[in-house]
PDB file of C-alpha atoms in Angstrom:
ATOM      1  CA  MET O 537      99.705  98.697 224.010  1.00 48.00           C
ATOM      2  CA  SER O 538      98.299  99.662 220.854  1.00 63.00           C
ATOM      3  CA  GLY O 539      96.517 102.482 221.675  1.00 73.00           C
ATOM      4  CA  ILE O 540      99.639 103.571 223.433  1.00 81.00           C
ATOM      5  CA  GLY O 541     101.604 103.280 220.417  1.00 79.00           C
ATOM      6  CA  ALA O 542      98.698 104.797 217.902  1.00 81.00           C
ATOM      7  CA  ALA O 543      98.707 107.889 220.183  1.00 84.00           C
ATOM      8  CA  LEU O 544     102.345 108.085 220.073  1.00 89.00           C
ATOM      9  CA  LEU O 545     102.495 108.375 216.557  1.00 88.00           C
ATOM     10  CA  ASN O 546      99.762 110.492 216.619  1.00 89.00           C
ATOM     11  CA  SER O 547     101.874 112.576 218.865  1.00 92.00           C
ATOM     12  CA  LEU O 548     104.817 112.762 216.363  1.00 93.00           C
ATOM     13  CA  ASP O 549     102.877 112.995 213.445  1.00 93.00           C
ATOM     14  CA  ILE O 550     100.734 116.185 214.606  1.00 94.00           C
ATOM     15  CA  GLY O 551     103.824 117.798 216.278  1.00 95.00           C
ATOM     16  CA  LEU O 552     106.080 117.626 214.026  1.00 96.00           C
ATOM     17  CA  LEU O 553     103.516 119.093 211.688  1.00 96.00           C
ATOM     18  CA  LEU O 554     103.347 121.995 214.157  1.00 96.00           C
ATOM     19  CA  PHE O 555     107.277 122.119 214.279  1.00 96.00           C
ATOM     20  CA  ILE O 556     107.712 122.875 210.635  1.00 96.00           C
ATOM     21  CA  ILE O 557     104.679 125.578 210.723  1.00 96.00           C
ATOM     22  CA  ALA O 558     105.814 126.666 214.252  1.00 95.00           C
ATOM     23  CA  VAL O 559     109.276 127.211 213.748  1.00 95.00           C
ATOM     24  CA  GLY O 560     108.784 129.467 210.857  1.00 94.00           C
ATOM     25  CA  LEU O 561     107.467 131.631 212.762  1.00 93.00           C
ATOM     26  CA  ASN O 562     110.330 131.465 215.598  1.00 92.00           C
ATOM     27  CA  ILE O 563     112.534 132.053 212.998  1.00 92.00           C
ATOM     28  CA  VAL O 564     110.858 135.483 211.818  1.00 92.00           C
ATOM     29  CA  PHE O 565     110.689 136.734 215.553  1.00 90.00           C
ATOM     30  CA  GLY O 566     114.126 135.493 216.615  1.00 86.00           C
ATOM     31  CA  VAL O 567     115.928 137.173 213.098  1.00 87.00           C
ATOM     32  CA  LEU O 568     113.584 140.199 212.873  1.00 88.00           C
ATOM     33  CA  ASN O 569     111.939 140.900 216.145  1.00 86.00           C
ATOM     34  CA  ILE O 570     108.405 140.889 213.945  1.00 89.00           C
ATOM     35  CA  ILE O 571     105.035 138.923 215.884  1.00 88.00           C
ATOM     36  CA  ASN O 572     104.309 137.476 212.229  1.00 93.00           C
ATOM     37  CA  PHE O 573     100.169 137.840 213.103  1.00 92.00           C
ATOM     38  CA  ALA O 574      99.920 136.819 208.878  1.00 95.00           C
ATOM     39  CA  HIS O 575     101.936 133.330 209.486  1.00 96.00           C
ATOM     40  CA  GLY O 576      99.070 131.089 209.370  1.00 96.00           C
ATOM     41  CA  ALA O 577      97.761 132.981 206.341  1.00 97.00           C
ATOM     42  CA  LEU O 578     100.730 132.330 204.690  1.00 97.00           C
ATOM     43  CA  TYR O 579     100.052 128.514 205.731  1.00 97.00           C
ATOM     44  CA  MET O 580      96.610 128.692 204.871  1.00 97.00           C
ATOM     45  CA  LEU O 581      97.422 129.750 201.165  1.00 97.00           C
ATOM     46  CA  GLY O 582     100.024 127.007 200.582  1.00 97.00           C
ATOM     47  CA  ALA O 583      97.170 124.813 201.203  1.00 97.00           C
ATOM     48  CA  TYR O 584      95.229 126.498 198.758  1.00 98.00           C
ATOM     49  CA  LEU O 585      97.308 126.820 196.403  1.00 97.00           C
ATOM     50  CA  ALA O 586      98.150 122.956 197.002  1.00 97.00           C
ATOM     51  CA  PHE O 587      94.291 122.635 196.070  1.00 97.00           C
ATOM     52  CA  THR O 588      93.932 124.427 193.021  1.00 97.00           C
ATOM     53  CA  LEU O 589      97.710 122.914 191.600  1.00 97.00           C
ATOM     54  CA  ILE O 590      96.238 119.365 192.008  1.00 97.00           C
ATOM     55  CA  ASN O 591      92.121 119.894 192.201  1.00 95.00           C
ATOM     56  CA  ILE O 592      92.279 122.104 189.184  1.00 95.00           C
ATOM     57  CA  ALA O 593      95.135 121.947 187.268  1.00 96.00           C
ATOM     58  CA  GLY O 594      95.391 118.412 187.415  1.00 94.00           C
ATOM     59  CA  MET O 595      99.254 118.184 188.698  1.00 96.00           C
ATOM     60  CA  PRO O 596     101.165 115.743 191.239  1.00 96.00           C
ATOM     61  CA  PHE O 597     101.192 116.189 194.408  1.00 96.00           C
ATOM     62  CA  TRP O 598     104.792 116.168 194.697  1.00 96.00           C
ATOM     63  CA  ALA O 599     104.864 119.497 191.673  1.00 97.00           C
ATOM     64  CA  ALA O 600     102.357 121.180 194.495  1.00 97.00           C
ATOM     65  CA  LEU O 601     104.649 120.344 197.172  1.00 97.00           C
ATOM     66  CA  LEU O 602     107.633 122.217 195.019  1.00 97.00           C
ATOM     67  CA  LEU O 603     105.530 124.879 193.771  1.00 98.00           C
ATOM     68  CA  ALA O 604     103.368 126.250 196.676  1.00 98.00           C
ATOM     69  CA  PRO O 605     105.813 126.896 198.659  1.00 98.00           C
ATOM     70  CA  ILE O 606     107.373 128.749 196.330  1.00 98.00           C
ATOM     71  CA  GLY O 607     104.711 130.925 195.248  1.00 98.00           C
ATOM     72  CA  VAL O 608     104.013 131.848 198.667  1.00 98.00           C
ATOM     73  CA  ALA O 609     107.512 132.783 199.631  1.00 98.00           C
ATOM     74  CA  ILE O 610     106.976 135.119 196.551  1.00 98.00           C
ATOM     75  CA  LEU O 611     104.570 136.888 197.760  1.00 97.00           C
ATOM     76  CA  ALA O 612     106.339 137.428 201.049  1.00 97.00           C
ATOM     77  CA  VAL O 613     109.154 139.090 199.775  1.00 97.00           C
ATOM     78  CA  ILE O 614     106.648 141.266 198.028  1.00 97.00           C
ATOM     79  CA  ILE O 615     104.913 141.775 201.865  1.00 96.00           C
ATOM     80  CA  ASP O 616     107.968 142.491 202.825  1.00 95.00           C
ATOM     81  CA  ARG O 617     109.025 145.286 200.210  1.00 94.00           C
ATOM     82  CA  VAL O 618     105.951 146.821 199.846  1.00 94.00           C
ATOM     83  CA  LEU O 619     105.056 146.677 204.219  1.00 93.00           C
ATOM     84  CA  LEU O 620     106.829 145.348 206.176  1.00 92.00           C
ATOM     85  CA  ARG O 621     110.212 147.463 205.762  1.00 88.00           C
ATOM     86  CA  PHE O 622     108.633 150.675 207.372  1.00 88.00           C
ATOM     87  CA  ILE O 623     107.787 148.592 210.475  1.00 88.00           C
ATOM     88  CA  TYR O 624     111.417 146.628 211.450  1.00 84.00           C
ATOM     89  CA  SER O 625     112.109 150.096 213.113  1.00 80.00           C
ATOM     90  CA  ARG O 626     109.548 150.024 215.324  1.00 84.00           C
ATOM     91  CA  ASP O 627     107.739 148.180 218.278  1.00 84.00           C
ATOM     92  CA  VAL O 628     106.987 145.167 218.265  1.00 82.00           C
ATOM     93  CA  ALA O 629     103.030 146.335 218.422  1.00 85.00           C
ATOM     94  CA  ASP O 630     103.131 147.788 215.175  1.00 89.00           C
ATOM     95  CA  SER O 631     104.445 144.512 213.485  1.00 89.00           C
ATOM     96  CA  LEU O 632     101.461 142.829 215.193  1.00 89.00           C
ATOM     97  CA  LEU O 633      98.624 145.103 213.992  1.00 92.00           C
ATOM     98  CA  LEU O 634     100.005 145.438 210.716  1.00 94.00           C
ATOM     99  CA  THR O 635     100.782 141.853 209.670  1.00 95.00           C
ATOM    100  CA  PHE O 636      96.934 141.368 211.775  1.00 94.00           C
ATOM    101  CA  ALA O 637      95.879 143.256 208.721  1.00 95.00           C
ATOM    102  CA  ILE O 638      97.527 141.152 206.642  1.00 95.00           C
ATOM    103  CA  LEU O 639      95.748 138.163 207.908  1.00 95.00           C
ATOM    104  CA  LEU O 640      92.756 139.532 206.890  1.00 94.00           C
ATOM    105  CA  ILE O 641      93.259 140.824 203.495  1.00 95.00           C
ATOM    106  CA  ILE O 642      94.789 137.211 202.590  1.00 96.00           C
ATOM    107  CA  ASN O 643      91.460 135.848 204.440  1.00 95.00           C
ATOM    108  CA  GLU O 644      88.835 138.043 202.931  1.00 95.00           C
ATOM    109  CA  SER O 645      91.016 136.997 199.244  1.00 96.00           C
ATOM    110  CA  VAL O 646      90.994 133.291 199.719  1.00 96.00           C
ATOM    111  CA  ARG O 647      87.173 133.693 200.017  1.00 96.00           C
ATOM    112  CA  MET O 648      86.580 136.294 196.824  1.00 96.00           C
ATOM    113  CA  ILE O 649      88.583 133.600 195.115  1.00 96.00           C
ATOM    114  CA  TRP O 650      88.178 129.992 196.744  1.00 96.00           C
ATOM    115  CA  GLY O 651      85.027 130.662 198.220  1.00 95.00           C
ATOM    116  CA  SER O 652      83.510 129.880 202.051  1.00 93.00           C
ATOM    117  CA  GLY O 653      83.044 126.334 201.537  1.00 93.00           C
ATOM    118  CA  ILE O 654      85.092 123.766 202.793  1.00 95.00           C
ATOM    119  CA  HIS O 655      87.430 121.975 199.840  1.00 96.00           C
ATOM    120  CA  VAL O 656      89.427 118.654 199.921  1.00 95.00           C
ATOM    121  CA  VAL O 657      92.603 117.223 198.517  1.00 96.00           C
ATOM    122  CA  GLN O 658      93.366 113.995 198.322  1.00 94.00           C
ATOM    123  CA  PRO O 659      97.173 112.602 199.759  1.00 94.00           C
ATOM    124  CA  PRO O 660      99.046 110.621 196.743  1.00 94.00           C
ATOM    125  CA  GLN O 661      97.939 107.340 195.698  1.00 92.00           C
ATOM    126  CA  LEU O 662     101.903 106.599 196.512  1.00 92.00           C
ATOM    127  CA  LEU O 663     101.219 107.283 200.592  1.00 92.00           C
ATOM    128  CA  SER O 664      97.282 106.218 200.294  1.00 90.00           C
ATOM    129  CA  GLY O 665      96.749 103.306 203.070  1.00 88.00           C
ATOM    130  CA  SER O 666      97.888 101.890 205.680  1.00 89.00           C
ATOM    131  CA  VAL O 667     100.677  99.612 207.676  1.00 88.00           C
ATOM    132  CA  GLU O 668     100.977  97.852 210.532  1.00 84.00           C
ATOM    133  CA  LEU O 669     103.176 100.004 213.303  1.00 80.00           C
ATOM    134  CA  LEU O 670     103.741  99.130 217.318  1.00 69.00           C
ATOM    135  CA  GLY O 671     100.567  97.441 217.560  1.00 73.00           C
ATOM    136  CA  SER O 672      98.452  99.888 215.605  1.00 78.00           C
ATOM    137  CA  SER O 673      97.350 100.594 211.918  1.00 82.00           C
ATOM    138  CA  VAL O 674      99.291 103.797 210.765  1.00 87.00           C
ATOM    139  CA  ALA O 675      97.947 106.057 207.603  1.00 91.00           C
ATOM    140  CA  THR O 676     101.060 105.634 205.228  1.00 94.00           C
ATOM    141  CA  TYR O 677     101.061 109.497 204.899  1.00 95.00           C
ATOM    142  CA  SER O 678     101.592 110.145 208.597  1.00 93.00           C
ATOM    143  CA  LEU O 679     104.808 108.092 208.408  1.00 93.00           C
ATOM    144  CA  PHE O 680     105.077 110.766 205.378  1.00 95.00           C
ATOM    145  CA  VAL O 681     104.886 113.702 207.436  1.00 95.00           C
ATOM    146  CA  ILE O 682     106.846 112.278 210.192  1.00 94.00           C
ATOM    147  CA  VAL O 683     110.018 111.841 208.258  1.00 95.00           C
ATOM    148  CA  ILE O 684     109.411 115.122 206.223  1.00 95.00           C
ATOM    149  CA  GLY O 685     109.091 116.698 209.425  1.00 95.00           C
ATOM    150  CA  LEU O 686     112.491 115.100 210.978  1.00 96.00           C
ATOM    151  CA  LEU O 687     114.449 115.552 207.408  1.00 96.00           C
ATOM    152  CA  LEU O 688     113.077 119.578 207.800  1.00 96.00           C
ATOM    153  CA  LEU O 689     114.628 119.798 211.560  1.00 95.00           C
ATOM    154  CA  ALA O 690     117.959 117.945 210.584  1.00 96.00           C
ATOM    155  CA  GLY O 691     118.204 120.449 207.524  1.00 96.00           C
ATOM    156  CA  LEU O 692     117.471 123.323 209.435  1.00 95.00           C
ATOM    157  CA  TRP O 693     119.503 122.020 212.325  1.00 95.00           C
ATOM    158  CA  TYR O 694     122.705 122.057 209.656  1.00 96.00           C
ATOM    159  CA  LEU O 695     121.317 125.049 207.708  1.00 94.00           C
ATOM    160  CA  PHE O 696     121.908 127.262 211.279  1.00 90.00           C
ATOM    161  CA  ASN O 697     124.868 125.085 212.783  1.00 90.00           C
ATOM    162  CA  ARG O 698     126.758 124.002 210.119  1.00 91.00           C
ATOM    163  CA  THR O 699     126.575 126.778 207.236  1.00 93.00           C
ATOM    164  CA  ARG O 700     127.844 130.191 206.792  1.00 91.00           C
ATOM    165  CA  VAL O 701     124.204 131.284 205.722  1.00 92.00           C
ATOM    166  CA  GLY O 702     122.981 130.407 208.899  1.00 90.00           C
ATOM    167  CA  ARG O 703     125.734 132.355 210.757  1.00 89.00           C
ATOM    168  CA  ILE O 704     124.680 135.381 208.860  1.00 89.00           C
ATOM    169  CA  MET O 705     121.061 135.000 209.923  1.00 88.00           C
ATOM    170  CA  ARG O 706     121.951 134.971 213.810  1.00 85.00           C
ATOM    171  CA  ALA O 707     124.337 137.322 213.225  1.00 85.00           C
ATOM    172  CA  ALA O 708     122.092 139.562 212.134  1.00 83.00           C
ATOM    173  CA  ALA O 709     119.344 138.886 214.818  1.00 83.00           C
ATOM    174  CA  LEU O 710     122.290 138.856 217.468  1.00 80.00           C
ATOM    175  CA  ASP O 711     123.443 142.773 216.266  1.00 82.00           C
ATOM    176  CA  ARG O 712     122.462 144.342 212.728  1.00 80.00           C
ATOM    177  CA  ASP O 713     124.449 147.469 213.019  1.00 79.00           C
ATOM    178  CA  MET O 714     127.460 145.180 213.581  1.00 83.00           C
ATOM    179  CA  ALA O 715     126.599 142.618 210.892  1.00 83.00           C
ATOM    180  CA  GLU O 716     126.823 145.811 208.853  1.00 83.00           C
ATOM    181  CA  ALA O 717     129.682 147.030 209.067  1.00 83.00           C
ATOM    182  CA  LEU O 718     131.210 144.076 208.236  1.00 80.00           C
ATOM    183  CA  CYS O 719     129.560 144.552 204.902  1.00 82.00           C
ATOM    184  CA  ILE O 720     126.749 141.958 205.132  1.00 85.00           C
ATOM    185  CA  ASN O 721     123.826 143.419 203.202  1.00 89.00           C
ATOM    186  CA  THR O 722     120.845 143.271 206.569  1.00 88.00           C
ATOM    187  CA  ARG O 723     118.591 144.323 204.029  1.00 89.00           C
ATOM    188  CA  MET O 724     118.345 141.167 202.193  1.00 92.00           C
ATOM    189  CA  VAL O 725     118.805 138.969 204.785  1.00 93.00           C
ATOM    190  CA  VAL O 726     116.042 140.140 206.440  1.00 92.00           C
ATOM    191  CA  THR O 727     114.335 139.796 202.945  1.00 94.00           C
ATOM    192  CA  GLY O 728     115.102 136.062 203.069  1.00 95.00           C
ATOM    193  CA  VAL O 729     114.474 135.464 206.107  1.00 95.00           C
ATOM    194  CA  PHE O 730     110.812 136.481 205.792  1.00 96.00           C
ATOM    195  CA  ALA O 731     110.394 134.970 202.791  1.00 97.00           C
ATOM    196  CA  PHE O 732     112.092 131.620 204.078  1.00 97.00           C
ATOM    197  CA  GLY O 733     109.443 131.297 207.482  1.00 96.00           C
ATOM    198  CA  ALA O 734     106.775 131.922 204.720  1.00 97.00           C
ATOM    199  CA  TRP O 735     108.371 129.019 202.724  1.00 97.00           C
ATOM    200  CA  LEU O 736     107.652 126.926 206.357  1.00 97.00           C
ATOM    201  CA  ALA O 737     104.369 128.480 206.431  1.00 97.00           C
ATOM    202  CA  ALA O 738     103.318 127.028 203.490  1.00 98.00           C
ATOM    203  CA  VAL O 739     105.136 123.687 202.836  1.00 97.00           C
ATOM    204  CA  GLY O 740     102.919 123.051 206.571  1.00 97.00           C
ATOM    205  CA  GLY O 741     100.030 124.005 204.614  1.00 97.00           C
ATOM    206  CA  VAL O 742     101.351 121.919 201.682  1.00 97.00           C
ATOM    207  CA  MET O 743     101.101 118.553 203.855  1.00 97.00           C
ATOM    208  CA  ALA O 744      98.329 119.437 206.276  1.00 97.00           C
ATOM    209  CA  ALA O 745      96.241 119.585 202.843  1.00 96.00           C
ATOM    210  CA  PRO O 746      95.213 116.192 202.387  1.00 96.00           C
ATOM    211  CA  MET O 747      95.166 115.589 206.485  1.00 93.00           C
ATOM    212  CA  ARG O 748      92.457 118.363 207.158  1.00 91.00           C
ATOM    213  CA  ALA O 749      89.788 120.046 205.431  1.00 92.00           C
ATOM    214  CA  LEU O 750      90.083 123.388 203.545  1.00 96.00           C
ATOM    215  CA  ASP O 751      88.355 126.396 205.039  1.00 94.00           C
ATOM    216  CA  PRO O 752      88.909 130.051 205.291  1.00 93.00           C
ATOM    217  CA  GLY O 753      89.363 129.872 208.629  1.00 91.00           C
ATOM    218  CA  MET O 754      92.006 127.416 209.136  1.00 94.00           C
ATOM    219  CA  GLY O 755      94.600 129.632 209.213  1.00 93.00           C
ATOM    220  CA  ASP O 756      93.378 131.119 212.434  1.00 92.00           C
ATOM    221  CA  LYS O 757      93.383 127.560 213.881  1.00 91.00           C
ATOM    222  CA  ILE O 758      96.535 127.281 212.985  1.00 94.00           C
ATOM    223  CA  ILE O 759      97.965 130.094 214.707  1.00 94.00           C
ATOM    224  CA  ILE O 760      96.470 129.943 217.733  1.00 93.00           C
ATOM    225  CA  GLU O 761      98.545 126.960 218.273  1.00 95.00           C
ATOM    226  CA  SER O 762     101.450 127.613 216.964  1.00 94.00           C
ATOM    227  CA  PHE O 763     101.977 130.706 219.675  1.00 93.00           C
ATOM    228  CA  ILE O 764     101.242 128.163 222.318  1.00 94.00           C
ATOM    229  CA  VAL O 765     103.967 126.549 220.991  1.00 95.00           C
ATOM    230  CA  VAL O 766     106.305 129.024 221.052  1.00 92.00           C
ATOM    231  CA  VAL O 767     105.003 130.376 224.284  1.00 91.00           C
ATOM    232  CA  ILE O 768     105.704 127.031 225.636  1.00 93.00           C
ATOM    233  CA  GLY O 769     109.031 126.053 224.220  1.00 93.00           C
ATOM    234  CA  GLY O 770     110.282 129.940 224.480  1.00 90.00           C
ATOM    235  CA  LEU O 771     109.479 132.621 221.449  1.00 83.00           C
ATOM    236  CA  GLY O 772     112.469 133.025 219.278  1.00 80.00           C
ATOM    237  CA  SER O 773     114.701 129.881 220.192  1.00 85.00           C
ATOM    238  CA  PHE O 774     114.564 126.428 217.653  1.00 87.00           C
ATOM    239  CA  PRO O 775     115.133 123.930 220.129  1.00 90.00           C
ATOM    240  CA  GLY O 776     112.121 125.554 222.033  1.00 91.00           C
ATOM    241  CA  ALA O 777     110.216 124.968 218.614  1.00 92.00           C
ATOM    242  CA  LEU O 778     110.634 121.561 218.250  1.00 94.00           C
ATOM    243  CA  LEU O 779     110.012 121.051 222.019  1.00 94.00           C
ATOM    244  CA  GLY O 780     106.768 123.195 222.198  1.00 94.00           C
ATOM    245  CA  ALA O 781     106.077 121.200 219.377  1.00 95.00           C
ATOM    246  CA  ILE O 782     106.350 118.190 220.697  1.00 95.00           C
ATOM    247  CA  ILE O 783     104.442 118.833 223.653  1.00 94.00           C
ATOM    248  CA  LEU O 784     101.664 120.027 222.212  1.00 94.00           C
ATOM    249  CA  GLY O 785     101.324 116.828 220.034  1.00 94.00           C
ATOM    250  CA  LEU O 786     101.868 114.907 223.437  1.00 93.00           C
ATOM    251  CA  ILE O 787      98.554 116.514 224.224  1.00 92.00           C
ATOM    252  CA  HIS O 788      96.822 116.293 221.681  1.00 91.00           C
ATOM    253  CA  GLY O 789      97.668 112.790 220.629  1.00 89.00           C
ATOM    254  CA  PHE O 790      96.868 111.627 224.540  1.00 90.00           C
ATOM    255  CA  GLY O 791      94.566 113.374 225.195  1.00 88.00           C
ATOM    256  CA  GLY O 792      92.024 113.315 222.176  1.00 83.00           C
ATOM    257  CA  ARG O 793      92.380 109.106 222.746  1.00 82.00           C
ATOM    258  CA  TYR O 794      91.989 109.665 226.360  1.00 85.00           C
ATOM    259  CA  LEU O 795      90.594 112.758 227.495  1.00 84.00           C
ATOM    260  CA  PRO O 796      88.503 113.429 224.577  1.00 84.00           C
ATOM    261  CA  GLU O 797      85.999 115.395 226.917  1.00 84.00           C
ATOM    262  CA  VAL O 798      88.543 118.473 227.651  1.00 86.00           C
ATOM    263  CA  ASN O 799      91.330 117.446 224.566  1.00 85.00           C
ATOM    264  CA  LEU O 800      90.536 121.444 223.597  1.00 86.00           C
ATOM    265  CA  LEU O 801      91.289 123.016 226.566  1.00 91.00           C
ATOM    266  CA  LEU O 802      94.751 120.804 227.263  1.00 90.00           C
ATOM    267  CA  PRO O 803      97.024 123.179 225.152  1.00 92.00           C
ATOM    268  CA  PHE O 804      95.281 126.011 227.156  1.00 92.00           C
ATOM    269  CA  VAL O 805      95.810 124.505 230.631  1.00 92.00           C
ATOM    270  CA  GLY O 806      99.857 123.847 229.419  1.00 90.00           C
ATOM    271  CA  MET O 807      99.945 127.284 228.283  1.00 93.00           C
ATOM    272  CA  ALA O 808      98.750 128.700 231.103  1.00 92.00           C
ATOM    273  CA  LEU O 809     101.368 126.495 233.251  1.00 92.00           C
ATOM    274  CA  VAL O 810     104.330 127.249 231.683  1.00 92.00           C
ATOM    275  CA  LEU O 811     103.203 131.150 231.339  1.00 90.00           C
ATOM    276  CA  LEU O 812     103.058 130.469 235.157  1.00 92.00           C
ATOM    277  CA  PHE O 813     106.039 128.863 236.106  1.00 90.00           C
ATOM    278  CA  LYS O 814     108.638 129.494 232.950  1.00 90.00           C
ATOM    279  CA  PRO O 815     107.631 132.707 231.833  1.00 89.00           C
ATOM    280  CA  ASN O 816     109.954 133.216 229.154  1.00 88.00           C
ATOM    281  CA  GLY O 817     109.389 129.433 228.143  1.00 90.00           C
ATOM    282  CA  ILE O 818     110.766 126.695 228.858  1.00 90.00           C
ATOM    283  CA  MET O 819     113.717 127.261 226.497  1.00 86.00           C
ATOM    284  CA  GLY O 820     113.175 130.594 225.906  1.00 75.00           C
ATOM    285  CA  LYS O 821     115.631 133.862 226.728  1.00 63.00           C
ATOM    286  CA  GLY O 822     116.004 133.966 230.101  1.00 52.00           C
ATOM    287  CA  ALA O 823     114.612 130.596 230.979  1.00 47.00           C
ATOM    288  CA  SER O 824     116.897 129.627 233.537  1.00 42.00           C
ATOM    289  CA  ALA O 825     116.766 132.551 235.186  1.00 34.00           C
TER     290      ALA O 825
END
């Protein structure tokens, strides 16, 4: 039972962290209809900014958690205004190519500024150590990630279903021309949504920094997992992002413990099965057809 409990908590930890990252990718696609291949690079940038603020500037982790995502969101506004605004009316493939170019630019910039070596961020003293839960020892920081993930989940649900901002975002996603006819500033909505998606990616990067070693390839790894999440759950679906992240978390949590030899293959096997039987994802558009 202790092994199962530890696997469940590990799955929830991984799944909610993936949700924080992947839901930003899903929101950007759902509203803007672009596949942001640079999302993983923005996640990486959040982690490296946290490293700089904590290890070099000497700021506490909590300040980095606040400031690093804001810095990445500001960069996202610049990217949107300078580059992305020219391709919103084009084919999705154009956005994929442009954001892939942005990914390469950010990756090389990270190598130039921070080098190609590995960097480590320590968790805050308050969250160091472990506690006994479900018959196993669990890192306190992992529980913190779970709590933050649940709070963000509740906050995002409230944003989209109970606020005027959420209704405006959904209106812009459904029919941008009609939204403009209703005097909604869709240009501001588009920029705000892209910046919000980048903010979520950077929050995930800061949260992941004390858990994973930082290297210039970390964004490439997370974008693959984020795409697996949205393929499983359904591209553009908020509940689908949660479902896909939890499923992938369970695959990693239980696969890493009980099937370590094939654990790296299991996410791709799961994605292939979903594509075979539910091409639009479990909760994507047309999934019930």
